[in-house]
C-alpha positions as protocol buffer text, in pm:
chain_id: "A"
residue {
  index: 1
  type: MET
  ca { x: 0 y: 0 z: 0 }
}
residue {
  index: 2
  type: ALA
  ca { x: 132 y: 341 z: -86 }
}
residue {
  index: 3
  type: THR
  ca { x: 188 y: 594 z: 187 }
}
residue {
  index: 4
  type: PHE
  ca { x: -70 y: 872 z: 199 }
}
residue {
  index: 5
  type: LEU
  ca { x: -177 y: 1134 z: 448 }
}
residue {
  index: 6
  type: SER
  ca { x: -394 y: 910 z: 661 }
}
residue {
  index: 7
  type: ARG
  ca { x: -671 y: 1062 z: 869 }
}
residue {
  index: 8
  type: PHE
  ca { x: -658 y: 753 z: 1087 }
}
residue {
  index: 9
  type: GLY
  ca { x: -280 y: 777 z: 1129 }
}
residue {
  index: 10
  type: THR
  ca { x: -299 y: 1145 z: 1214 }
}
residue {
  index: 11
  type: GLN
  ca { x: -573 y: 1082 z: 1471 }
}
residue {
  index: 12
  type: LEU
  ca { x: -382 y: 789 z: 1622 }
}
residue {
  index: 13
  type: ARG
  ca { x: -64 y: 998 z: 1654 }
}
residue {
  index: 14
  type: THR
  ca { x: -257 y: 1288 z: 1809 }
}
residue {
  index: 15
  type: LEU
  ca { x: -417 y: 1064 z: 2071 }
}
residue {
  index: 16
  type: ARG
  ca { x: -91 y: 886 z: 2152 }
}
residue {
  index: 17
  type: ARG
  ca { x: 104 y: 1209 z: 2189 }
}
residue {
  index: 18
  type: ALA
  ca { x: -170 y: 1366 z: 2403 }
}
residue {
  index: 19
  type: ARG
  ca { x: -105 y: 1084 z: 2648 }
}
residue {
  index: 20
  type: ARG
  ca { x: 271 y: 1131 z: 2624 }
}
residue {
  index: 21
  type: MET
  ca { x: 295 y: 767 z: 2522 }
}
residue {
  index: 22
  type: SER
  ca { x: 574 y: 634 z: 2303 }
}
residue {
  index: 23
  type: GLN
  ca { x: 512 y: 413 z: 2003 }
}
residue {
  index: 24
  type: LYS
  ca { x: 705 y: 142 z: 2185 }
}
residue {
  index: 25
  type: THR
  ca { x: 478 y: 160 z: 2490 }
}
residue {
  index: 26
  type: LEU
  ca { x: 164 y: 145 z: 2276 }
}
residue {
  index: 27
  type: SER
  ca { x: 306 y: -153 z: 2088 }
}
residue {
  index: 28
  type: GLU
  ca { x: 377 y: -332 z: 2414 }
}
residue {
  index: 29
  type: LEU
  ca { x: 25 y: -261 z: 2547 }
}
residue {
  index: 30
  type: LEU
  ca { x: -115 y: -419 z: 2230 }
}
residue {
  index: 31
  type: GLY
  ca { x: 118 y: -719 z: 2251 }
}
residue {
  index: 32
  type: CYS
  ca { x: 301 y: -621 z: 1931 }
}
residue {
  index: 33
  type: ASN
  ca { x: 673 y: -643 z: 1881 }
}
residue {
  index: 34
  type: PRO
  ca { x: 797 y: -283 z: 1917 }
}
residue {
  index: 35
  type: GLN
  ca { x: 1095 y: -366 z: 1694 }
}
residue {
  index: 36
  type: HIS
  ca { x: 861 y: -403 z: 1395 }
}
residue {
  index: 37
  type: SER
  ca { x: 740 y: -40 z: 1412 }
}
residue {
  index: 38
  type: GLN
  ca { x: 376 y: -135 z: 1352 }
}
residue {
  index: 39
  type: ILE
  ca { x: 250 y: 178 z: 1528 }
}
residue {
  index: 40
  type: SER
  ca { x: 482 y: 394 z: 1322 }
}
residue {
  index: 41
  type: ARG
  ca { x: 349 y: 238 z: 1001 }
}
residue {
  index: 42
  type: LEU
  ca { x: -9 y: 297 z: 1112 }
}
residue {
  index: 43
  type: GLU
  ca { x: 62 y: 660 z: 1194 }
}
residue {
  index: 44
  type: ARG
  ca { x: 232 y: 719 z: 859 }
}
residue {
  index: 45
  type: GLY
  ca { x: -49 y: 553 z: 662 }
}
residue {
  index: 46
  type: GLU
  ca { x: 172 y: 270 z: 534 }
}
residue {
  index: 47
  type: ASN
  ca { x: -50 y: 16 z: 706 }
}
residue {
  index: 48
  type: LEU
  ca { x: -408 y: 41 z: 821 }
}
residue {
  index: 49
  type: PRO
  ca { x: -601 y: -174 z: 1066 }
}
residue {
  index: 50
  type: GLN
  ca { x: -744 y: -486 z: 908 }
}
residue {
  index: 51
  type: HIS
  ca { x: -1067 y: -471 z: 1104 }
}
residue {
  index: 52
  type: LYS
  ca { x: -1272 y: -229 z: 1312 }
}
residue {
  index: 53
  type: TYR
  ca { x: -1196 y: -439 z: 1621 }
}
residue {
  index: 54
  type: ASP
  ca { x: -830 y: -347 z: 1580 }
}
residue {
  index: 55
  type: VAL
  ca { x: -939 y: 16 z: 1604 }
}
residue {
  index: 56
  type: GLU
  ca { x: -1119 y: -71 z: 1928 }
}
residue {
  index: 57
  type: ARG
  ca { x: -805 y: -232 z: 2070 }
}
residue {
  index: 58
  type: LEU
  ca { x: -601 y: 77 z: 1985 }
}
residue {
  index: 59
  type: GLY
  ca { x: -859 y: 304 z: 2146 }
}
residue {
  index: 60
  type: GLU
  ca { x: -874 y: 90 z: 2458 }
}
residue {
  index: 61
  type: ALA
  ca { x: -495 y: 83 z: 2488 }
}
residue {
  index: 62
  type: LEU
  ca { x: -497 y: 463 z: 2464 }
}
residue {
  index: 63
  type: ASN
  ca { x: -782 y: 484 z: 2718 }
}
residue {
  index: 64
  type: CYS
  ca { x: -988 y: 692 z: 2476 }
}
residue {
  index: 65
  type: THR
  ca { x: -1302 y: 876 z: 2581 }
}
residue {
  index: 66
  type: GLY
  ca { x: -1622 y: 804 z: 2392 }
}
residue {
  index: 67
  type: ALA
  ca { x: -1573 y: 1113 z: 2175 }
}
residue {
  index: 68
  type: GLU
  ca { x: -1212 y: 1020 z: 2099 }
}
residue {
  index: 69
  type: MET
  ca { x: -1314 y: 666 z: 2007 }
}
residue {
  index: 70
  type: LYS
  ca { x: -1581 y: 803 z: 1775 }
}
residue {
  index: 71
  type: ARG
  ca { x: -1321 y: 1024 z: 1599 }
}
residue {
  index: 72
  type: LEU
  ca { x: -1082 y: 729 z: 1567 }
}
residue {
  index: 73
  type: HIS
  ca { x: -1356 y: 512 z: 1413 }
}
residue {
  index: 74
  type: SER
  ca { x: -1461 y: 793 z: 1181 }
}
residue {
  index: 75
  type: ALA
  ca { x: -1103 y: 836 z: 1057 }
}
residue {
  index: 76
  type: TYR
  ca { x: -1074 y: 459 z: 1006 }
}
residue {
  index: 77
  type: LYS
  ca { x: -1399 y: 454 z: 813 }
}
residue {
  index: 78
  type: GLN
  ca { x: -1287 y: 739 z: 587 }
}
residue {
  index: 79
  type: ASP
  ca { x: -939 y: 601 z: 517 }
}
residue {
  index: 80
  type: VAL
  ca { x: -1001 y: 230 z: 502 }
}
residue {
  index: 81
  type: LEU
  ca { x: -1354 y: 176 z: 390 }
}
residue {
  index: 82
  type: GLY
  ca { x: -1447 y: 494 z: 210 }
}
residue {
  index: 83
  type: PRO
  ca { x: -1812 y: 560 z: 143 }
}
residue {
  index: 84
  type: ARG
  ca { x: -1935 y: 203 z: 196 }
}
residue {
  index: 85
  type: GLY
  ca { x: -1872 y: 214 z: 573 }
}
residue {
  index: 86
  type: TYR
  ca { x: -1919 y: -73 z: 815 }
}
residue {
  index: 87
  type: ASP
  ca { x: -2181 y: -200 z: 1056 }
}
residue {
  index: 88
  type: GLU
  ca { x: -2175 y: -24 z: 1392 }
}
């Protein structure tokens, strides 16, 4: 997948930085190998979550409020699924 300015990646980075959390810490909370830079790839738009439940896991790891979770899902929907959306 080509890199693009990802709304999801931008939102993820904003939420992570607001919590003063490193990419490594977020990776560890999710059980990912921090050496593989998965969070970095998500934030840069190189990779996107495969499923909406992955968005939930990210939001939970970041301890998102309801409004923050809604923004994260909205960004995912716009970047990943476009106009067809997904079931809530």
